[in-house]
Coordinates of C-alpha atoms in Angstrom, one line a residue:
Chain A
X1 CA 103.2 191.3 219.7
X2 CA 101.9 191.6 223.2
X3 CA 99.4 188.9 224.5
X4 CA 96.7 191.6 224.8
X5 CA 97.0 192.4 221.0
X6 CA 97.1 188.7 220.1
X7 CA 93.8 188.1 222.0
X8 CA 92.3 191.2 220.4
X9 CA 93.4 190.1 216.9
X10 CA 91.8 186.7 217.4
X11 CA 88.6 188.2 218.7
X12 CA 88.3 190.7 215.9
X13 CA 88.8 188.0 213.3
X14 CA 86.1 186.0 215.2
X15 CA 83.6 188.8 214.6
X16 CA 84.1 188.7 210.9
X17 CA 84.1 184.8 210.7
X18 CA 80.5 184.8 211.9
X19 CA 77.5 186.8 210.6
X20 CA 77.6 188.9 213.8
X21 CA 79.8 191.5 212.2
X22 CA 77.9 191.9 209.0
X23 CA 74.4 192.0 210.7
X24 CA 75.7 194.6 213.2
X25 CA 77.3 196.8 210.6
X26 CA 74.4 196.7 208.1
X27 CA 71.8 197.4 210.8
X28 CA 73.9 200.2 212.3
X29 CA 74.4 201.8 208.9
X30 CA 70.7 201.5 207.9
X31 CA 69.4 202.8 211.2
X32 CA 71.9 205.7 211.6
X33 CA 71.3 206.8 208.0
X34 CA 67.5 206.5 208.3
X35 CA 67.4 208.4 211.6
X36 CA 69.7 211.1 210.3
X37 CA 67.7 211.8 207.2
X38 CA 64.2 211.4 208.7
X39 CA 64.0 212.4 212.3
X40 CA 67.2 214.3 212.2
X41 CA 66.0 216.5 209.3
X42 CA 69.3 216.4 207.6
X43 CA 68.2 218.4 204.5
X44 CA 65.6 220.6 206.1
X45 CA 68.1 222.1 208.5
X46 CA 70.0 223.6 205.6
X47 CA 73.3 223.1 207.4
X48 CA 76.2 221.1 206.2
X49 CA 77.2 219.3 209.4
X50 CA 76.7 216.0 211.1
X51 CA 75.0 217.0 214.3
X52 CA 71.7 215.2 213.3
X53 CA 73.8 212.0 212.9
X54 CA 75.8 212.5 216.2
X55 CA 72.6 213.2 218.2
X56 CA 71.3 209.7 217.6
X57 CA 74.5 207.8 218.2
X58 CA 74.3 207.5 222.0
X59 CA 70.7 206.2 221.7
X60 CA 71.5 203.9 218.7
X61 CA 74.5 202.4 220.5
X62 CA 72.4 201.9 223.6
X63 CA 70.8 198.9 221.9
X64 CA 73.5 197.8 219.4
X65 CA 76.6 197.8 221.7
X66 CA 75.0 195.6 224.4
X67 CA 74.1 193.2 221.6
X68 CA 77.8 193.0 220.8
X69 CA 78.9 192.6 224.4
X70 CA 76.3 190.1 225.6
X71 CA 78.2 187.2 224.1
X72 CA 81.7 188.4 225.0
X73 CA 82.2 186.2 228.1
X74 CA 78.9 184.2 228.0
X75 CA 79.9 182.6 224.7
X76 CA 83.4 181.7 226.0
X77 CA 81.6 180.0 229.0
X78 CA 79.1 178.2 226.7
X79 CA 81.9 176.8 224.5
X80 CA 84.2 176.1 227.5
X81 CA 86.9 178.1 225.7
X82 CA 87.1 180.4 228.8
X83 CA 89.0 177.5 230.4
X84 CA 91.4 177.5 227.5
X85 CA 91.9 181.2 227.3
X86 CA 92.5 181.7 231.0
X87 CA 94.9 178.8 231.3
X88 CA 97.1 180.2 228.6
X89 CA 100.1 182.2 230.0
X90 CA 98.4 185.5 230.1
X91 CA 97.0 187.6 232.9
X92 CA 93.2 188.0 233.3
X93 CA 93.6 191.7 232.8
X94 CA 95.3 191.0 229.4
X95 CA 92.3 188.8 228.4
X96 CA 89.8 191.5 229.5
X97 CA 91.6 194.3 227.7
X98 CA 92.2 192.3 224.6
X99 CA 88.5 191.4 224.3
X100 CA 87.5 195.1 224.9
X101 CA 90.0 196.4 222.4
X102 CA 88.7 194.0 219.7
X103 CA 85.1 195.1 220.3
X104 CA 86.2 198.7 220.3
X105 CA 88.1 198.4 217.1
X106 CA 85.0 196.7 215.6
X107 CA 82.8 199.7 216.6
X108 CA 85.4 202.0 215.0
X109 CA 85.1 200.0 211.7
X110 CA 81.3 200.4 211.9
X111 CA 81.7 204.2 212.5
X112 CA 84.3 204.5 209.7
X113 CA 81.8 203.0 207.3
X114 CA 79.5 206.0 207.8
X115 CA 82.0 208.0 205.7
X116 CA 79.4 208.6 202.9
X117 CA 77.7 211.0 205.3
X118 CA 80.9 212.9 205.7
X119 CA 81.4 212.9 201.9
X120 CA 77.9 214.2 201.4
X121 CA 78.2 217.2 203.7
X122 CA 81.5 218.1 202.1
X123 CA 79.9 218.0 198.7
X124 CA 76.9 220.1 199.9
X125 CA 78.8 222.8 201.7
X126 CA 81.9 223.7 203.7
X127 CA 81.6 222.0 207.0
X128 CA 84.2 222.4 209.8
X129 CA 85.9 219.0 209.5
X130 CA 87.5 219.5 212.8
X131 CA 84.1 219.4 214.5
X132 CA 83.2 216.3 212.5
X133 CA 86.4 214.6 213.7
X134 CA 85.7 215.6 217.3
X135 CA 82.2 214.2 216.9
X136 CA 83.5 210.9 215.7
X137 CA 86.0 210.8 218.6
X138 CA 83.0 211.4 220.9
X139 CA 81.1 208.4 219.3
X140 CA 84.1 206.2 220.0
X141 CA 84.1 207.3 223.6
X142 CA 80.4 206.5 223.9
X143 CA 81.0 203.1 222.3
X144 CA 83.9 202.4 224.6
X145 CA 81.9 203.3 227.7
X146 CA 79.0 201.1 226.7
X147 CA 81.3 198.3 225.7
X148 CA 83.0 198.4 229.1
X149 CA 79.7 198.3 230.9
X150 CA 78.4 195.4 228.7
X151 CA 81.6 193.4 229.0
X152 CA 81.5 193.6 232.8
X153 CA 77.9 192.4 232.9
X154 CA 78.6 189.7 230.4
X155 CA 81.2 188.3 232.8
X156 CA 78.7 188.5 235.6
X157 CA 76.0 186.2 234.1
X158 CA 75.9 183.0 232.1
X159 CA 72.7 184.1 230.4
X160 CA 73.1 186.2 227.3
X161 CA 69.6 187.7 227.4
X162 CA 70.1 188.8 231.0
X163 CA 73.5 190.3 230.1
X164 CA 71.9 192.2 227.2
X165 CA 68.9 193.6 229.2
X166 CA 71.1 194.6 232.2
X167 CA 73.6 196.3 229.9
X168 CA 70.9 198.3 228.1
X169 CA 69.5 199.3 231.5
X170 CA 72.9 200.4 233.0
X171 CA 73.9 202.2 229.8
X172 CA 70.6 203.9 229.8
X173 CA 71.1 205.2 233.3
X174 CA 74.4 206.8 232.3
X175 CA 73.0 208.1 229.0
X176 CA 69.9 209.6 230.4
X177 CA 71.4 211.0 233.6
X178 CA 72.1 214.4 232.0
X179 CA 68.9 214.7 230.0
X180 CA 66.6 217.6 230.9
X181 CA 63.8 215.3 232.1
X182 CA 66.1 213.8 234.8
X183 CA 68.0 216.9 235.8
X184 CA 64.9 219.1 236.0
X185 CA 63.1 216.6 238.1
X186 CA 66.1 216.3 240.4
X187 CA 66.9 220.0 240.6
X188 CA 63.4 220.8 241.9
X189 CA 63.7 218.2 244.6
X190 CA 67.4 217.4 245.4
X191 CA 69.5 220.0 243.6
X192 CA 72.7 218.2 244.7
X193 CA 71.7 215.0 243.0
X194 CA 71.0 217.0 239.8
X195 CA 74.6 218.1 239.8
X196 CA 75.9 214.6 240.4
X197 CA 73.6 213.2 237.6
X198 CA 74.8 215.8 235.2
X199 CA 78.4 215.1 236.2
X200 CA 78.0 211.3 235.6
X201 CA 76.1 211.7 232.3
X202 CA 77.8 210.3 229.3
X203 CA 75.7 212.2 226.8
X204 CA 76.5 215.5 228.4
X205 CA 80.2 214.9 227.8
X206 CA 79.5 213.5 224.4
X207 CA 77.6 216.7 223.4
X208 CA 80.8 218.6 224.0
X209 CA 82.6 216.4 221.5
X210 CA 79.7 216.7 219.0
X211 CA 80.1 220.5 219.2
X212 CA 83.7 220.2 218.4
X213 CA 85.1 220.8 221.9
X214 CA 87.5 218.2 223.1
X215 CA 88.1 219.0 226.8
X216 CA 90.8 217.2 228.7
X217 CA 88.5 216.6 231.7
X218 CA 86.0 214.9 229.3
X219 CA 88.7 212.6 228.0
X220 CA 89.8 211.9 231.6
X221 CA 86.2 211.2 232.5
X222 CA 85.7 208.7 229.6
X223 CA 89.1 207.0 230.2
X224 CA 88.4 206.5 233.9
X225 CA 84.9 205.4 233.2
X226 CA 86.2 202.7 230.8
X227 CA 89.0 201.7 233.1
X228 CA 86.7 201.4 236.0
X229 CA 84.3 199.0 234.2
X230 CA 87.2 197.0 232.8
X231 CA 88.6 196.6 236.3
X232 CA 85.2 195.5 237.5
X233 CA 85.1 193.1 234.6
X234 CA 88.5 191.6 235.7
X235 CA 87.3 191.3 239.3
X236 CA 84.0 189.7 238.3
X237 CA 85.7 187.3 235.9
X238 CA 88.2 186.2 238.5
X239 CA 85.3 185.6 240.9
X240 CA 82.9 183.8 238.6
X241 CA 85.1 182.2 235.9
X242 CA 84.7 178.7 237.1
X243 CA 81.0 178.8 238.2
Chain B
X1 CA 115.8 168.1 241.8
X2 CA 112.3 168.9 243.1
X3 CA 109.3 167.3 241.4
X4 CA 107.9 169.1 238.4
X5 CA 104.4 169.1 239.9
X6 CA 104.1 169.6 243.6
X7 CA 100.6 169.7 245.1
X8 CA 100.2 170.7 248.7
X9 CA 97.0 170.2 250.6
X10 CA 94.9 171.4 247.7
X11 CA 91.3 172.0 248.8
X12 CA 88.3 173.4 246.9
X13 CA 84.8 174.0 248.3
X14 CA 81.8 175.0 246.3
X15 CA 79.4 176.3 249.0
X16 CA 79.0 173.4 251.5
X17 CA 80.2 170.9 249.0
X18 CA 83.9 170.0 249.2
X19 CA 85.0 168.9 245.7
X20 CA 88.7 168.4 246.5
X21 CA 89.6 167.7 250.1
X22 CA 93.2 168.2 251.2
X23 CA 94.9 166.5 248.3
X24 CA 98.8 166.4 248.2
X25 CA 101.1 164.6 245.9
X26 CA 104.1 165.1 243.7
X27 CA 104.8 164.1 240.1
X28 CA 108.5 163.8 239.1
X29 CA 110.0 164.0 235.6
X30 CA 109.5 160.7 233.8
X31 CA 106.3 159.8 235.6
X32 CA 102.9 159.4 233.9
X33 CA 100.3 159.7 236.6
X34 CA 96.9 158.2 235.9
X35 CA 94.2 160.1 237.8
X36 CA 91.3 157.8 238.4
X37 CA 87.9 158.2 240.0
X38 CA 84.2 158.0 239.4
X39 CA 82.4 161.0 237.9
X40 CA 82.3 164.0 240.3
X41 CA 85.2 162.6 242.3
X42 CA 87.2 165.8 242.0
X43 CA 89.6 164.9 239.1
X44 CA 88.7 167.8 236.9
X45 CA 88.5 170.3 239.7
X46 CA 92.0 169.3 240.8
X47 CA 93.3 169.6 237.2
X48 CA 91.6 173.0 236.8
X49 CA 93.3 174.2 240.0
X50 CA 96.7 173.1 238.7
X51 CA 96.0 174.9 235.4
X52 CA 95.1 178.1 237.2
X53 CA 91.5 178.2 236.2
X54 CA 89.8 177.3 239.6
X55 CA 91.3 179.2 242.6
X56 CA 91.9 176.8 245.5
X57 CA 90.0 177.5 248.7
X58 CA 93.1 176.2 250.6
X59 CA 96.5 174.9 249.7
X60 CA 98.6 175.5 246.7
X61 CA 100.6 173.8 243.9
X62 CA 103.9 174.4 242.1
X63 CA 104.5 173.8 238.4
X64 CA 108.2 173.4 237.6
X65 CA 108.9 175.4 240.8
X66 CA 106.4 178.2 240.1
X67 CA 103.6 178.7 242.6
X68 CA 100.2 178.8 240.8
X69 CA 99.0 181.5 243.2
X70 CA 102.0 183.9 243.2
X71 CA 103.5 183.2 239.7
X72 CA 100.5 182.1 237.6
X73 CA 101.8 183.2 234.2
X74 CA 105.2 181.4 234.7
X75 CA 103.4 178.3 236.0
X76 CA 101.1 178.3 232.9
X77 CA 104.0 178.8 230.6
X78 CA 105.6 175.6 231.9
X79 CA 102.4 173.6 231.4
X80 CA 100.3 172.2 228.6
X81 CA 96.7 171.8 229.6
X82 CA 93.9 169.9 227.8
X83 CA 90.7 171.1 229.5
X84 CA 87.7 168.7 229.9
X85 CA 85.9 168.3 226.6
X86 CA 88.8 169.8 224.7
X87 CA 87.2 173.2 224.0
X88 CA 88.3 175.1 220.9
X89 CA 87.0 178.1 219.0
X90 CA 84.7 176.5 216.4
X91 CA 84.9 179.1 213.7
X92 CA 88.7 179.0 213.5
X93 CA 90.7 176.7 211.2
X94 CA 93.0 174.2 212.9
X95 CA 96.1 176.2 211.8
X96 CA 94.7 179.5 212.9
X97 CA 93.7 178.2 216.3
X98 CA 97.0 176.6 216.9
X99 CA 98.9 179.6 215.6
X100 CA 96.9 181.7 218.1
X101 CA 97.9 179.5 221.0
X102 CA 101.5 179.5 219.7
X103 CA 101.7 183.3 219.4
X104 CA 100.3 183.7 222.9
X105 CA 103.1 181.4 224.0
X106 CA 105.6 183.7 222.4
X107 CA 106.4 182.0 219.1
X108 CA 106.4 183.8 215.8
X109 CA 107.7 183.5 212.2
X110 CA 109.5 180.4 211.2
X111 CA 109.8 179.1 214.8
X112 CA 106.0 179.2 215.1
X113 CA 105.6 177.4 211.7
X114 CA 108.0 174.7 213.0
X115 CA 106.2 174.3 216.3
X116 CA 102.8 174.0 214.4
X117 CA 104.2 171.4 212.0
X118 CA 105.6 169.3 214.9
X119 CA 102.4 169.5 216.9
X120 CA 100.2 168.7 213.9
X121 CA 102.5 165.8 213.0
X122 CA 102.3 164.4 216.5
X123 CA 98.5 164.4 216.5
X124 CA 98.0 163.6 212.8
X125 CA 96.2 166.8 212.0
X126 CA 98.0 167.7 208.7
X127 CA 95.1 166.5 206.6
X128 CA 92.6 168.9 208.1
X129 CA 94.8 171.9 208.8
X130 CA 92.8 174.4 206.8
X131 CA 89.3 173.2 207.9
X132 CA 87.2 175.1 210.4
X133 CA 87.2 173.2 213.7
X134 CA 83.4 173.1 213.8
X135 CA 83.4 170.9 210.7
X136 CA 85.6 168.2 212.3
X137 CA 84.6 165.0 213.9
X138 CA 84.9 164.5 217.7
X139 CA 88.2 162.6 217.4
X140 CA 89.8 165.4 215.4
X141 CA 88.5 168.1 217.8
X142 CA 90.1 166.2 220.7
X143 CA 93.4 166.0 218.9
X144 CA 93.3 169.7 218.1
X145 CA 93.0 170.3 221.9
X146 CA 95.9 167.9 222.4
X147 CA 98.0 169.6 219.8
X148 CA 97.4 172.9 221.6
X149 CA 98.7 171.4 224.8
X150 CA 101.8 169.9 223.2
X151 CA 102.7 172.9 221.0
X152 CA 105.3 174.5 223.2
X153 CA 106.8 171.2 224.3
X154 CA 106.1 171.9 228.0
X155 CA 107.8 170.1 230.9
X156 CA 104.4 169.5 232.5
X157 CA 101.3 168.1 230.8
X158 CA 97.9 168.0 232.4
X159 CA 95.4 166.2 230.2
X160 CA 91.8 165.8 231.2
X161 CA 90.5 162.7 229.4
X162 CA 92.8 162.9 226.4
X163 CA 91.4 159.8 224.6
X164 CA 87.7 160.4 225.2
X165 CA 85.8 160.2 221.9
X166 CA 88.7 158.7 219.9
X167 CA 88.4 155.5 218.0
X168 CA 90.5 152.5 219.1
X169 CA 93.3 153.3 216.6
X170 CA 93.4 156.9 217.6
X171 CA 93.5 155.9 221.3
X172 CA 96.4 153.7 220.5
X173 CA 98.3 156.5 218.8
X174 CA 97.7 159.0 221.6
X175 CA 98.9 156.4 224.2
X176 CA 102.0 155.9 222.1
X177 CA 102.5 159.6 221.9
X178 CA 102.2 160.0 225.7
X179 CA 104.7 157.1 226.2
X180 CA 107.2 158.6 223.8
X181 CA 107.0 162.0 225.5
X182 CA 107.1 160.5 229.0
X183 CA 110.8 160.3 229.7
X184 CA 111.4 164.1 229.9
X185 CA 108.0 165.3 231.2
X186 CA 105.8 165.0 234.2
X187 CA 102.3 164.0 232.9
X188 CA 99.0 163.7 234.6
X189 CA 96.1 162.1 232.6
X190 CA 92.6 161.7 234.0
X191 CA 90.6 158.8 232.6
X192 CA 88.0 156.3 233.6
X193 CA 89.3 153.8 231.2
X194 CA 91.2 151.5 233.5
X195 CA 93.1 149.6 230.7
X196 CA 94.6 152.9 229.7
X197 CA 96.1 153.3 233.1
X198 CA 97.7 149.9 232.9
X199 CA 98.9 150.7 229.4
X200 CA 100.6 154.1 229.8
X201 CA 100.8 155.1 233.5
X202 CA 103.7 154.5 235.8
X203 CA 101.6 155.4 238.7
X204 CA 97.9 155.6 239.6
X205 CA 96.0 157.7 242.0
X206 CA 92.4 156.8 242.8
X207 CA 90.3 159.6 244.1
X208 CA 86.7 159.6 245.3
X209 CA 84.7 162.3 247.1
X210 CA 87.7 164.6 246.8
X211 CA 90.0 162.4 248.7
X212 CA 92.9 160.2 247.6
X213 CA 92.1 156.5 248.2
X214 CA 95.2 154.9 246.6
X215 CA 98.5 156.0 245.2
X216 CA 100.8 153.3 243.8
X217 CA 102.0 151.8 240.5
X218 CA 99.0 150.3 238.7
X219 CA 100.4 146.8 239.0
X220 CA 100.7 147.1 242.8
X221 CA 97.1 148.1 243.1
X222 CA 96.0 144.7 241.9
X223 CA 95.9 141.9 244.4
X224 CA 96.2 138.3 243.2
X225 CA 93.1 137.1 241.5
X226 CA 91.7 140.6 241.0
X227 CA 91.4 142.9 238.0
X228 CA 92.1 146.6 238.2
X229 CA 88.4 147.0 237.6
X230 CA 87.5 145.1 240.7
X231 CA 90.0 147.1 242.8
X232 CA 88.5 150.4 241.5
X233 CA 85.0 149.3 242.4
X234 CA 86.0 148.1 245.8
X235 CA 87.9 151.3 246.7
X236 CA 85.4 153.8 245.4
X237 CA 82.2 152.1 246.5
X238 CA 83.3 150.9 249.9
X239 CA 82.6 154.0 252.0
X240 CA 79.1 154.4 250.5
X241 CA 78.1 150.8 251.5
X242 CA 79.4 151.3 255.0
X243 CA 77.4 154.5 255.4

């Protein structure tokens, strides 16, 4: 097994060895279910699809994912294990990617546990399961993007609260960039900025997935977004590991 | 044959403060070097630089011939490092934790089991192998850290206060262990217990304010009618009184 996967495996086991995993999953399932059925109007819409669920995911993850990432490096610092991890014969990049993969796999588990919703729509009607699958892929992309942002910020500060607040703020900027409020405001004043904002928006790309459209350029966008922040994470880590 | 540890003009500044100032020395196979100095003298920073955790401001070091700056992974592979305070992942059991370190170092299957058994035997951890590390006493935790450093039988051992927090019997056992391993390794231990230096070290370096003040066999440091304690006080306090 590669060192990256060994690190990821240890991390993932670590989530389930503490209450973090269970609290996160239960809260995520309760909130996503509640939002889908109340605000999302799951039944009132009369359509057997998961769009009421997918619509809330970027906003729900906005708060939950930074809660997961805030301890990623800060906890290693507090315990001093960062010194152990980074003096094992692995590169810093392997440590960064290993931690990210574990958190991502954990989000995938949480998403997979929303399967009763999928069962429900299949019992109620004949949904396009391809669209549902694309929607879930989009959720994973959003989770990965937020995780990469949160992990980089966790490496930048010792304080978990600061890491959390900053991560929520930065994720919000990328989530809200494509929303009508922002783009309308910008297009009236600086039309060029509106285009840039829409281009950078994570939700804009996610909506494509939620409608069942998996475009190559969206995948490339998410992949480069994640890689950019992981790279930033490695640079920040190298700079601040011993502070 | 070149020395297993070669340190060349190693320097580390934190802002205006110079923690380690132009330190050079070699440690050959068979030597046990006692690294002595008051708190804040630069012992831990020097060891962290050797282990590849703190990046030197200037100068470099080679571990078993591998430069820590250009070949960090190879250098780390040849070294066992016990960080200050022996950090470990508290939620893991002793076996899981050591298995993680072993896998990262490339062992698997039966070979991994053998390595774990040897390391746990050397550090008397068999009795607690399935206990979570957070439930262990300070002495056990320290020995888990030690086991992690010994696991892959490295040619170079860098141990930051290996006997801190151990009871007198455990201290005795760890010193015995170090002496048993000494003939085919290069070992650096930091300590401020002077009797330990006399007991296990073949050579002592006294460091204060980042500079080497003395480098000789422990016995040669002692002038007639003095104890090692007095020599230490004289060497490390002298410049402050002069100032």
